[in-house]
PDB file of C-alpha atoms in Angstrom:
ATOM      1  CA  UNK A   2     246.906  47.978  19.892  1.00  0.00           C
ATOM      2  CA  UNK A   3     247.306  50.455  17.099  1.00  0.00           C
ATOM      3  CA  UNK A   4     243.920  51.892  15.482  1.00  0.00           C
ATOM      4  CA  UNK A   5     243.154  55.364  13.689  1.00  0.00           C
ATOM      5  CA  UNK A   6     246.838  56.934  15.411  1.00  0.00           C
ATOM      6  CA  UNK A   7     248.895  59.475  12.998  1.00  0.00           C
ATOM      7  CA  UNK A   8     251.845  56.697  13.272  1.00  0.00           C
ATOM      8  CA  UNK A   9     253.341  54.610  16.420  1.00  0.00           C
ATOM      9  CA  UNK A  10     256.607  53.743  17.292  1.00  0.00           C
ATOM     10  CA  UNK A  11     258.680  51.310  19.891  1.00  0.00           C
ATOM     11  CA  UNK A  12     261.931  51.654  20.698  1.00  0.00           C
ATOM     12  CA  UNK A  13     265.107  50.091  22.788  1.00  0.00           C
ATOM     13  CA  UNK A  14     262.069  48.042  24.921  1.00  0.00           C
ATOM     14  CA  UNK A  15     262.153  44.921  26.069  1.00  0.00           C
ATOM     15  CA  UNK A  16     258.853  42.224  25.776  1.00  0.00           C
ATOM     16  CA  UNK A  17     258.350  39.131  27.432  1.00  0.00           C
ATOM     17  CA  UNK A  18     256.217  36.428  29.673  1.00  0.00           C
ATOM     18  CA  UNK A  19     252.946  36.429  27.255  1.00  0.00           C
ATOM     19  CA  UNK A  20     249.765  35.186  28.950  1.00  0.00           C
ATOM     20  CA  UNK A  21     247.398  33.379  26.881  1.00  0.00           C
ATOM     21  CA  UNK A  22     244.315  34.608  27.797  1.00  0.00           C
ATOM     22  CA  UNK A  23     241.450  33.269  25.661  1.00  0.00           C
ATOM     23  CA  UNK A  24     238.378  31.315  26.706  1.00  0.00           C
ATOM     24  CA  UNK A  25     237.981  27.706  26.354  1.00  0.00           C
ATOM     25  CA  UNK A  26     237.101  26.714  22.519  1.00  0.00           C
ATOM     26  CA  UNK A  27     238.504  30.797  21.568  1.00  0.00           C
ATOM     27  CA  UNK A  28     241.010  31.145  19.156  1.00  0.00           C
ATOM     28  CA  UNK A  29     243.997  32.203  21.003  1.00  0.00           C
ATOM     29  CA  UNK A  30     245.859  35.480  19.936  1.00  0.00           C
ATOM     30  CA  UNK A  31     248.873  36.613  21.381  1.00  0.00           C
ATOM     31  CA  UNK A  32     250.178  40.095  19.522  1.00  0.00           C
ATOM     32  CA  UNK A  33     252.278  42.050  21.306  1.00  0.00           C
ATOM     33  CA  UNK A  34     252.003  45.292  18.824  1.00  0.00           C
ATOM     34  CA  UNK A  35     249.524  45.040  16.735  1.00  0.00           C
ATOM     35  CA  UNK A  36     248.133  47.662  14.325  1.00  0.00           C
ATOM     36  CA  UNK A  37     245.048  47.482  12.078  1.00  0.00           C
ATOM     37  CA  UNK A  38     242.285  50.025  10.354  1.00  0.00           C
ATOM     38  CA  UNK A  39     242.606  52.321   7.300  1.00  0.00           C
ATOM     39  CA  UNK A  40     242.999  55.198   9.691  1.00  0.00           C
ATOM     40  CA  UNK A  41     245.762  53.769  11.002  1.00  0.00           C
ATOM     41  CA  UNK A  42     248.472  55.763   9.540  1.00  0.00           C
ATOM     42  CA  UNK A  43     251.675  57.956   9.275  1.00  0.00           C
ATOM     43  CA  UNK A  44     254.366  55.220  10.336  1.00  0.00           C
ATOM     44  CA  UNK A  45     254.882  51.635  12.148  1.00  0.00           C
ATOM     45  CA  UNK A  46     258.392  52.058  13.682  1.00  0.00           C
ATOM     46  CA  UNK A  47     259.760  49.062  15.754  1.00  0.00           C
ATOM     47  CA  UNK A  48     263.043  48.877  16.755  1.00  0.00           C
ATOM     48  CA  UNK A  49     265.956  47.713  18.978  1.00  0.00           C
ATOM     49  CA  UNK A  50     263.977  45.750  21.234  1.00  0.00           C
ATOM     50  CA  UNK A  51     264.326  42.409  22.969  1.00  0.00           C
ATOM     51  CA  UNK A  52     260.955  40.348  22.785  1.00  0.00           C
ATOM     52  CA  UNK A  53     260.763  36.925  24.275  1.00  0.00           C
ATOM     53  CA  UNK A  54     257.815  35.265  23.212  1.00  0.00           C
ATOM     54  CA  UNK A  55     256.849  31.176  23.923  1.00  0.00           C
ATOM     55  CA  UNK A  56     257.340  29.940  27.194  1.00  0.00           C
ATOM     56  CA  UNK A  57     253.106  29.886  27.767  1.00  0.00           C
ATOM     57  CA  UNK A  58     251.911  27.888  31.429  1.00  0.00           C
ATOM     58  CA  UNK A  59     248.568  28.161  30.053  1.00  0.00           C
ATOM     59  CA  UNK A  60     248.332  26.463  27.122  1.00  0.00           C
ATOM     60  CA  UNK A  61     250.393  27.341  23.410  1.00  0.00           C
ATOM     61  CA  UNK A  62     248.754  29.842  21.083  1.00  0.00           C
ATOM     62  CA  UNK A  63     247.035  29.407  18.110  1.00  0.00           C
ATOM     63  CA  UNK A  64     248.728  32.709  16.652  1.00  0.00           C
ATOM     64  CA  UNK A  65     251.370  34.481  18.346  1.00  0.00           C
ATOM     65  CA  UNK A  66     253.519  37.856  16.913  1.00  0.00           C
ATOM     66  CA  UNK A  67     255.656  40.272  17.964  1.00  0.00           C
ATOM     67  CA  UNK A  68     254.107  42.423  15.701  1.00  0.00           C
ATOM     68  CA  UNK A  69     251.488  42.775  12.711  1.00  0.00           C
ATOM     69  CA  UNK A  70     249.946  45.336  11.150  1.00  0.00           C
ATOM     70  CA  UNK A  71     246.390  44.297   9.183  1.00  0.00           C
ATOM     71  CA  UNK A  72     244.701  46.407   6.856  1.00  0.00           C
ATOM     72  CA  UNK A  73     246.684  49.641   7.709  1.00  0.00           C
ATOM     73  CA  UNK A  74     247.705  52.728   6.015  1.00  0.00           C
ATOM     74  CA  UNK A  75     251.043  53.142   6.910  1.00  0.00           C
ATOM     75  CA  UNK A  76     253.818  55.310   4.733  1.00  0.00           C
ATOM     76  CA  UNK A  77     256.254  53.665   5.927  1.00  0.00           C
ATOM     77  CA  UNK A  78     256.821  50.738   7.981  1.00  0.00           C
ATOM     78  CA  UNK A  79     260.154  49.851   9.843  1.00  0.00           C
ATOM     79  CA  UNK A  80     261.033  46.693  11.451  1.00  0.00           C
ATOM     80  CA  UNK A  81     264.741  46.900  12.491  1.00  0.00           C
ATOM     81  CA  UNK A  82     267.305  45.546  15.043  1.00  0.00           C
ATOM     82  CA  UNK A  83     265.354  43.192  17.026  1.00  0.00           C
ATOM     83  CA  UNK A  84     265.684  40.112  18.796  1.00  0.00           C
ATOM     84  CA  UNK A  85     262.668  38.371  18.461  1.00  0.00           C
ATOM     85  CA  UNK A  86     262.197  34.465  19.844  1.00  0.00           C
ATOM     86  CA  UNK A  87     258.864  32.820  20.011  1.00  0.00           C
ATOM     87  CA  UNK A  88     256.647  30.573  18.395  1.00  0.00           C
ATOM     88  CA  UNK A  89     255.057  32.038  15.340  1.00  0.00           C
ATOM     89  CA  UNK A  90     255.303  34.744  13.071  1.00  0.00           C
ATOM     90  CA  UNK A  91     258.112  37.449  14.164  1.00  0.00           C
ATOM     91  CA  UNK A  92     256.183  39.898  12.218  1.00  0.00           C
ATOM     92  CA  UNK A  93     253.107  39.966  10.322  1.00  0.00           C
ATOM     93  CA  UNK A  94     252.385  42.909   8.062  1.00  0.00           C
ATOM     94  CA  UNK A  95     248.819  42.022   5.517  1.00  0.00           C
ATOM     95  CA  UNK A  96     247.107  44.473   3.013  1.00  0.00           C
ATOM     96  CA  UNK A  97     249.022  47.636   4.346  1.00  0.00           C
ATOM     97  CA  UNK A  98     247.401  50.314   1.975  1.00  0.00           C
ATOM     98  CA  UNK A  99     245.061  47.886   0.344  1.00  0.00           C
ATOM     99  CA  UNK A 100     242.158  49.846  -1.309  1.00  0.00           C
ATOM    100  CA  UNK A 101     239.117  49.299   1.349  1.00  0.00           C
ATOM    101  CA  UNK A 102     237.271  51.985  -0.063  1.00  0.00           C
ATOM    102  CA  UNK A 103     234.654  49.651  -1.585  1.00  0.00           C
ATOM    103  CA  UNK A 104     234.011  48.534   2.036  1.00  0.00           C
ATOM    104  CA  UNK A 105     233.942  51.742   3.439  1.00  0.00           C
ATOM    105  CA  UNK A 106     237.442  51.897   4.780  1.00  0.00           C
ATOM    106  CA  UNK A 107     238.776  53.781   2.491  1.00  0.00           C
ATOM    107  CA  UNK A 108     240.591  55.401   0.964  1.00  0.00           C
ATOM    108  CA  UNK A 109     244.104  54.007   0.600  1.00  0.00           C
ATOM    109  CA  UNK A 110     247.197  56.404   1.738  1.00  0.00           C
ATOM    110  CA  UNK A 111     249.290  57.660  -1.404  1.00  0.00           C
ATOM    111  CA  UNK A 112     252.590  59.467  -1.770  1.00  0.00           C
ATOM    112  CA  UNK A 113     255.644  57.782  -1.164  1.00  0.00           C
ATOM    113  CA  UNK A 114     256.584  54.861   1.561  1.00  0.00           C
ATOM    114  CA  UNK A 115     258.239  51.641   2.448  1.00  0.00           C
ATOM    115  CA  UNK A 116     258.490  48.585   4.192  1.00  0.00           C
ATOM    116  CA  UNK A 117     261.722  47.554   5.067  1.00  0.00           C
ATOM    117  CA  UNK A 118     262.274  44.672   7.871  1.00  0.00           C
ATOM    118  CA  UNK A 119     266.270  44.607   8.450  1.00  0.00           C
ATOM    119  CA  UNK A 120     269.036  43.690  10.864  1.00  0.00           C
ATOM    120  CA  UNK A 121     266.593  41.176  13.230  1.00  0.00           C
ATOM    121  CA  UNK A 122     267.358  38.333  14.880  1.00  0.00           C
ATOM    122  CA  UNK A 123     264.872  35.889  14.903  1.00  0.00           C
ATOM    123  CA  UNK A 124     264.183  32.668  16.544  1.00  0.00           C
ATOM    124  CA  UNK A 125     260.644  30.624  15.952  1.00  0.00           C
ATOM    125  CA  UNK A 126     260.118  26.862  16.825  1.00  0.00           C
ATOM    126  CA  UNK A 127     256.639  27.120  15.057  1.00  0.00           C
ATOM    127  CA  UNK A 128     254.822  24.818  17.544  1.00  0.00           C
ATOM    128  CA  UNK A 129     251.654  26.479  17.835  1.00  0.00           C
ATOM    129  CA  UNK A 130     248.191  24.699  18.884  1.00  0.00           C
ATOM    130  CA  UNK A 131     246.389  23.011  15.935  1.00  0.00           C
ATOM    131  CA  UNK A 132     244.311  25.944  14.373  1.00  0.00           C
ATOM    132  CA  UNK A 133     246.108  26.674  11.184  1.00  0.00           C
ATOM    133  CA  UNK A 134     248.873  23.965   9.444  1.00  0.00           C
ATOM    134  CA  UNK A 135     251.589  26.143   9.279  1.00  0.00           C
ATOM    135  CA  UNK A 136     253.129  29.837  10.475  1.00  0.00           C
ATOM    136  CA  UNK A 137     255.491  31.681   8.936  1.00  0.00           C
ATOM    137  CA  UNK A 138     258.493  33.424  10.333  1.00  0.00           C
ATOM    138  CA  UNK A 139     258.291  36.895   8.297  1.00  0.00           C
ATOM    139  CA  UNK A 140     254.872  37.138   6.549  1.00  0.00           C
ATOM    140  CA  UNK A 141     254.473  39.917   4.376  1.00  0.00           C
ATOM    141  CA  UNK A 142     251.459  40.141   1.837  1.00  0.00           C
ATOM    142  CA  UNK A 143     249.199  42.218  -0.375  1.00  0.00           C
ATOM    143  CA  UNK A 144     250.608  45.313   0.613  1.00  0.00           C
ATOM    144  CA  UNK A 145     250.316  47.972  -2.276  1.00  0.00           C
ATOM    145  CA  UNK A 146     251.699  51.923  -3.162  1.00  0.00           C
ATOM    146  CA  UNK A 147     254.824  51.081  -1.756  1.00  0.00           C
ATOM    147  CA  UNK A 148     258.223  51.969  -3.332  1.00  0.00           C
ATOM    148  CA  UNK A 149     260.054  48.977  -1.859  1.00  0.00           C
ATOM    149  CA  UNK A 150     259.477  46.078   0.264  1.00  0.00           C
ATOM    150  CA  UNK A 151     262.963  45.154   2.023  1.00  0.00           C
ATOM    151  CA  UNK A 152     263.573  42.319   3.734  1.00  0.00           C
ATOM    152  CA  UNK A 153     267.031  42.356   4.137  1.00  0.00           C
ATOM    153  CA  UNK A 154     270.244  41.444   6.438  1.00  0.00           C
ATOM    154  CA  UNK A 155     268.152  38.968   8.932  1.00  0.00           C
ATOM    155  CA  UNK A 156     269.448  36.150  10.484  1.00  0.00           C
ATOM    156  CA  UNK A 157     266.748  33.475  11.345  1.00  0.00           C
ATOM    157  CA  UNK A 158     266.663  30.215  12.879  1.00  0.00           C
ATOM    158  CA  UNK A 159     263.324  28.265  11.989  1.00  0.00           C
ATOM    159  CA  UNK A 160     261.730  25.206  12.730  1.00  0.00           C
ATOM    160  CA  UNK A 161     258.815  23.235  13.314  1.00  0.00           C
ATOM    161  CA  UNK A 162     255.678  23.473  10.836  1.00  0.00           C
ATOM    162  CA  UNK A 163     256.540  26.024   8.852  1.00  0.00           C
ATOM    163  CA  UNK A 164     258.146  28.754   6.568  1.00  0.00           C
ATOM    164  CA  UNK A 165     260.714  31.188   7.371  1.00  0.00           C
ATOM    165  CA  UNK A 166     259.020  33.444   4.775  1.00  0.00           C
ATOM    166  CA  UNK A 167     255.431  33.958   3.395  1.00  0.00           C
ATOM    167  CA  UNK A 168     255.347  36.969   0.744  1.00  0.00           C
ATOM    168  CA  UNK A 169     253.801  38.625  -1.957  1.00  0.00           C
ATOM    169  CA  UNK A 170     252.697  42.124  -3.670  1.00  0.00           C
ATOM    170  CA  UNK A 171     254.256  44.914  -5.324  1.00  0.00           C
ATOM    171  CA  UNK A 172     257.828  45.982  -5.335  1.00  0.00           C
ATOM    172  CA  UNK A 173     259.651  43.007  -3.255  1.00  0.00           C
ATOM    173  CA  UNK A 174     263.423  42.852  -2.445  1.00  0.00           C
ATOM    174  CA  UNK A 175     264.645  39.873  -0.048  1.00  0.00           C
ATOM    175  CA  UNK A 176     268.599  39.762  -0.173  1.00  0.00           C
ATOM    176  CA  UNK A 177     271.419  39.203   2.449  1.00  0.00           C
ATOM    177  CA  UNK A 178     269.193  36.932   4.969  1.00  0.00           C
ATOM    178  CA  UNK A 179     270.745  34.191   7.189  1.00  0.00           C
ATOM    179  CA  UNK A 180     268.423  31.274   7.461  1.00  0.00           C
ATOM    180  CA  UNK A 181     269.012  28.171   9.894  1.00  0.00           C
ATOM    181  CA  UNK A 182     266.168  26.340   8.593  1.00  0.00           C
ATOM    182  CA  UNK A 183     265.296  22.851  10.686  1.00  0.00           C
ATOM    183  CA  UNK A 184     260.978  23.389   9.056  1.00  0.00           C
ATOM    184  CA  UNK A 185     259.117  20.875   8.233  1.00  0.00           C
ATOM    185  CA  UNK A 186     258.414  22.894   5.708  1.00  0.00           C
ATOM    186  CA  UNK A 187     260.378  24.926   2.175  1.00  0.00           C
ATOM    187  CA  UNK A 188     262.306  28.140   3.398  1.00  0.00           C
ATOM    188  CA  UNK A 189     259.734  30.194   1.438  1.00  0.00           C
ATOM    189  CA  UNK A 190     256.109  30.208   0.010  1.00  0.00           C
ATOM    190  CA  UNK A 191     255.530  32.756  -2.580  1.00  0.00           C
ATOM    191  CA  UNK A 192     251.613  33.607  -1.830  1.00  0.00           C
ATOM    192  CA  UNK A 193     248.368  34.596  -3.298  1.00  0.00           C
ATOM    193  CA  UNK A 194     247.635  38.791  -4.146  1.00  0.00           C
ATOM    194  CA  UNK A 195     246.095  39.402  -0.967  1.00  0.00           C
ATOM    195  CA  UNK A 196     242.804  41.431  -1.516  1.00  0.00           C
TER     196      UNK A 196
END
């Protein structure tokens, strides 16, 4: 758990045998890097790593990543080379250097930066507990002051209720992706501006 660091980064690891830990009637979380906060910045590096999500003797998840980053102000974020099975989203990235300042939070980082989320393998089967009606593989949204957002050269196989990409903001690029879709669901969702 990533709050108010100068940048984190996790390399050539391996994750795997999640416990779901929440309390009866508790929405149940399962992130295994998670960042969040407007001092959160510098960069979000995550790479060549082997994470093996699912596979839960206490009950499925309501959400379940390998990694997110909420509200952060990261220059750059990197999301490369991994092989990532589980349930729900591979990776999560909402509002990174969304202007907070209004709320306090602020303000946003400026200069220049990127998100680029490349070269992954990624397996989700998207059968999660009942919370929300649908997950997304790659979820990227709202994120603002970036140069580029890359998602590029990924080879996914999705299924169950969901997408294998939720996206929006400034500056997107999605080319070169390998998608085994078997969703209930489209391949993508273009979403709302994410505030």
């Amino acid at each position: 758990y990533a709050e108010a660091c100068n940048g984190f980064e996790f390399r050539n690891g391996r994750i795997s045998h999640p416990v779901n830990s929440a309390k009866p009637n508790q929405t149940k979380f399962v992130h295994a890097l998670w960042a969040t906060g407007s001092k959160t910045r510098g960069d979000f590096i995550i790479e060549n790593n082997l994470v093996e999500m699912g596979n839960y003797s206490d009950g499925k998840p309501d959400d379940e990543q390998l990694t997110g980053a909420f509200y952060c102000n990261f220059d750059n974020i990197r999301i490369t080379n991994n092989t990532i099975i589980g349930l729900d989203e591979a990776v999560e990235i909402i509002g990174n250097r969304a202007d907070k300042a209004a709320l306090g939070q602020g303000p946003p980082a400026t200069g220049p930066g990127e998100i680029v989320v490349s070269n992954n393998t990624i397996k989700v089967t998207q059968n999660l507990g009942t919370r929300w009606a649908g997950t997304f593989a790659i979820l990227i949204a709202g994120s603002k002051n970036v140069d580029a957002v890359k998602i590029e050269n990924n080879t996914m196989d999705v299924s169950g209720k969901g997408w294998a990409f939720g996206l929006s903001g400034e500056n997107l690029r999605v080319a070169n992706n390998t998608i085994y879709h078997n969703a209930e669901y489209p391949t993508a969702l273009v979403l709302p501006v994410v505030d």
